[in-house]
Amino acid sequence: QQIGSPVAVYRAPVNRFVAGFVGSPAMNFFTVTAHQVVDGGTLINLNGGVSLRLPFMLVDQPATLGIRPEHVEFDPGRADNLIYADPSAFEILGMEHLGDRSFAHVELALGEITFVTPTEHSISPKEQLRLRLPPESLHVFGRDGRSLSPAVP
């Protein structure tokens, strides 16, 4: 499927299969329901009314968005590409405590997402969940599974 150094394959997978195979836990994937080219980038819509901005142009075709769990920012300070979920809008499916960090598995309106949290921070089903999907960490795959994201140096 892809030949390269482990770091190169991890950073720039050529297709969805490689993206989901390399890295643990596996990359999160979400269906892009619509998109619109804006200011040299693309505004994409996902299930659950989530809108995110890509830093590159996306051609008009069905697509899948991917982001690695370690790139999702939990309770971020920045305000772009945010996902908010009120307590009634998410379900904690499980937590994997690994010592210095934990993997949270959560069901949102856009689908299931896995992300990293510091061990000292817990997710409360009584508080709003705030996640950021940094534009530079997003991968986009076309209908055939091939990467549509620009090459990463």
GROMACS .gro file of C-alpha atoms in nm:
model
  153
    1GLN     CA    1   0.000   0.000   0.000
    2GLN     CA    2   0.277   0.248   0.095
    3ILE     CA    3   0.653   0.238   0.127
    4GLY     CA    4   0.838   0.489   0.343
    5SER     CA    5   0.977   0.551   0.686
    6PRO     CA    6   0.734   0.489   0.972
    7VAL     CA    7   0.724   0.864   1.046
    8ALA     CA    8   0.656   0.955   0.682
    9VAL     CA    9   0.378   0.697   0.652
   10TYR     CA   10   0.226   0.814   0.982
   11ARG     CA   11   0.234   1.183   0.881
   12ALA     CA   12   0.119   1.145   0.521
   13PRO     CA   13  -0.073   0.822   0.458
   14VAL     CA   14  -0.150   0.771   0.089
   15ASN     CA   15  -0.492   0.623   0.158
   16ARG     CA   16  -0.753   0.557   0.424
   17PHE     CA   17  -0.642   0.197   0.480
   18VAL     CA   18  -0.285   0.303   0.565
   19ALA     CA   19  -0.414   0.590   0.782
   20GLY     CA   20  -0.629   0.351   0.986
   21PHE     CA   21  -0.360   0.083   1.007
   22VAL     CA   22  -0.065   0.297   1.123
   23GLY     CA   23  -0.087   0.439   1.475
   24SER     CA   24  -0.257   0.325   1.792
   25PRO     CA   25  -0.531   0.391   1.868
   26ALA     CA   26  -0.647   0.412   1.508
   27MET     CA   27  -0.728   0.735   1.328
   28ASN     CA   28  -1.080   0.879   1.374
   29PHE     CA   29  -1.285   0.897   1.051
   30PHE     CA   30  -1.593   1.111   0.979
   31THR     CA   31  -1.809   1.147   0.667
   32VAL     CA   32  -1.796   1.489   0.503
   33THR     CA   33  -2.159   1.571   0.423
   34ALA     CA   34  -2.095   1.895   0.228
   35HIS     CA   35  -1.822   2.144   0.156
   36GLN     CA   36  -1.768   2.490   0.013
   37VAL     CA   37  -1.448   2.659  -0.108
   38VAL     CA   38  -1.378   2.977   0.091
   39ASP     CA   39  -1.074   3.209   0.109
   40GLY     CA   40  -0.815   2.965  -0.025
   41GLY     CA   41  -0.945   2.682   0.190
   42THR     CA   42  -1.257   2.471   0.230
   43LEU     CA   43  -1.540   2.482   0.482
   44ILE     CA   44  -1.664   2.128   0.541
   45ASN     CA   45  -1.976   1.999   0.716
   46LEU     CA   46  -1.991   1.677   0.915
   47ASN     CA   47  -2.280   1.493   1.078
   48GLY     CA   48  -2.430   1.662   1.382
   49GLY     CA   49  -2.406   2.013   1.238
   50VAL     CA   50  -2.027   2.035   1.282
   51SER     CA   51  -1.844   2.273   1.046
   52LEU     CA   52  -1.465   2.281   1.014
   53ARG     CA   53  -1.217   2.469   0.799
   54LEU     CA   54  -0.950   2.294   0.591
   55PRO     CA   55  -0.638   2.492   0.496
   56PHE     CA   56  -0.655   2.362   0.137
   57MET     CA   57  -0.903   2.340  -0.149
   58LEU     CA   58  -1.119   2.028  -0.169
   59VAL     CA   59  -1.255   1.920  -0.504
   60ASP     CA   60  -1.626   1.849  -0.537
   61GLN     CA   61  -1.657   1.482  -0.441
   62PRO     CA   62  -1.762   1.267  -0.146
   63ALA     CA   63  -1.490   1.266   0.117
   64THR     CA   64  -1.393   1.127   0.456
   65LEU     CA   65  -1.217   1.335   0.719
   66GLY     CA   66  -0.952   1.176   0.940
   67ILE     CA   67  -0.767   1.291   1.250
   68ARG     CA   68  -0.541   1.099   1.485
   69PRO     CA   69  -0.654   1.076   1.850
   70GLU     CA   70  -0.335   1.243   1.973
   71HIS     CA   71  -0.399   1.545   1.749
   72VAL     CA   72  -0.749   1.618   1.884
   73GLU     CA   73  -0.714   1.896   2.141
   74PHE     CA   74  -0.914   1.842   2.460
   75ASP     CA   75  -1.051   2.163   2.622
   76PRO     CA   76  -0.848   2.390   2.393
   77GLY     CA   77  -0.770   2.757   2.437
   78ARG     CA   78  -0.803   2.834   2.065
   79ALA     CA   79  -1.142   2.906   1.912
   80ASP     CA   80  -1.118   2.772   1.554
   81ASN     CA   81  -1.240   2.429   1.439
   82LEU     CA   82  -1.413   2.359   1.769
   83ILE     CA   83  -1.663   2.090   1.853
   84TYR     CA   84  -1.888   2.163   2.150
   85ALA     CA   85  -2.111   1.901   2.306
   86ASP     CA   86  -2.349   1.968   2.592
   87PRO     CA   87  -2.383   1.690   2.850
   88SER     CA   88  -2.699   1.558   2.684
   89ALA     CA   89  -2.524   1.542   2.344
   90PHE     CA   90  -2.241   1.299   2.418
   91GLU     CA   91  -2.185   0.962   2.579
   92ILE     CA   92  -1.859   0.845   2.735
   93LEU     CA   93  -1.802   0.499   2.590
   94GLY     CA   94  -1.484   0.430   2.785
   95MET     CA   95  -1.155   0.559   2.921
   96GLU     CA   96  -0.815   0.391   2.888
   97HIS     CA   97  -0.585   0.518   3.166
   98LEU     CA   98  -0.220   0.477   3.068
   99GLY     CA   99  -0.041   0.659   3.350
  100ASP     CA  100   0.068   0.993   3.200
  101ARG     CA  101  -0.237   1.020   2.974
  102SER     CA  102  -0.572   0.863   2.900
  103PHE     CA  103  -0.759   0.778   2.581
  104ALA     CA  104  -1.120   0.889   2.590
  105HIS     CA  105  -1.374   0.716   2.366
  106VAL     CA  106  -1.683   0.933   2.323
  107GLU     CA  107  -1.997   0.915   2.106
  108LEU     CA  108  -2.097   1.253   1.959
  109ALA     CA  109  -2.358   1.351   1.700
  110LEU     CA  110  -2.085   1.336   1.433
  111GLY     CA  111  -1.987   0.982   1.538
  112GLU     CA  112  -1.746   0.809   1.772
  113ILE     CA  113  -1.422   0.994   1.849
  114THR     CA  114  -1.113   0.891   2.043
  115PHE     CA  115  -0.879   1.154   2.187
  116VAL     CA  116  -0.605   1.195   2.446
  117THR     CA  117  -0.659   1.365   2.782
  118PRO     CA  118  -0.404   1.434   3.055
  119THR     CA  119  -0.445   1.186   3.339
  120GLU     CA  120  -0.529   1.463   3.585
  121HIS     CA  121  -0.825   1.577   3.371
  122SER     CA  122  -1.136   1.368   3.357
  123ILE     CA  123  -1.437   1.397   3.133
  124SER     CA  124  -1.754   1.467   3.320
  125PRO     CA  125  -2.094   1.370   3.181
  126LYS     CA  126  -2.224   1.681   3.361
  127GLU     CA  127  -2.002   1.936   3.183
  128GLN     CA  128  -1.975   2.064   2.826
  129LEU     CA  129  -1.715   1.883   2.615
  130ARG     CA  130  -1.486   2.105   2.406
  131LEU     CA  131  -1.261   1.957   2.140
  132ARG     CA  132  -1.053   2.123   1.867
  133LEU     CA  133  -0.956   1.957   1.541
  134PRO     CA  134  -0.649   2.156   1.430
  135PRO     CA  135  -0.666   2.224   1.054
  136GLU     CA  136  -0.301   2.126   1.005
  137SER     CA  137  -0.373   1.781   1.155
  138LEU     CA  138  -0.672   1.694   0.934
  139HIS     CA  139  -0.650   1.431   0.660
  140VAL     CA  140  -0.905   1.403   0.381
  141PHE     CA  141  -0.969   1.091   0.174
  142GLY     CA  142  -1.171   1.068  -0.147
  143ARG     CA  143  -1.440   0.821  -0.248
  144ASP     CA  144  -1.171   0.573  -0.362
  145GLY     CA  145  -0.985   0.606  -0.029
  146ARG     CA  146  -0.688   0.798  -0.170
  147SER     CA  147  -0.556   1.094   0.022
  148LEU     CA  148  -0.673   1.436  -0.100
  149SER     CA  149  -0.461   1.620   0.158
  150PRO     CA  150  -0.154   1.814   0.043
  151ALA     CA  151   0.183   1.647   0.100
  152VAL     CA  152   0.330   1.697   0.445
  153PRO     CA  153   0.706   1.777   0.460
   0.00000   0.00000   0.00000
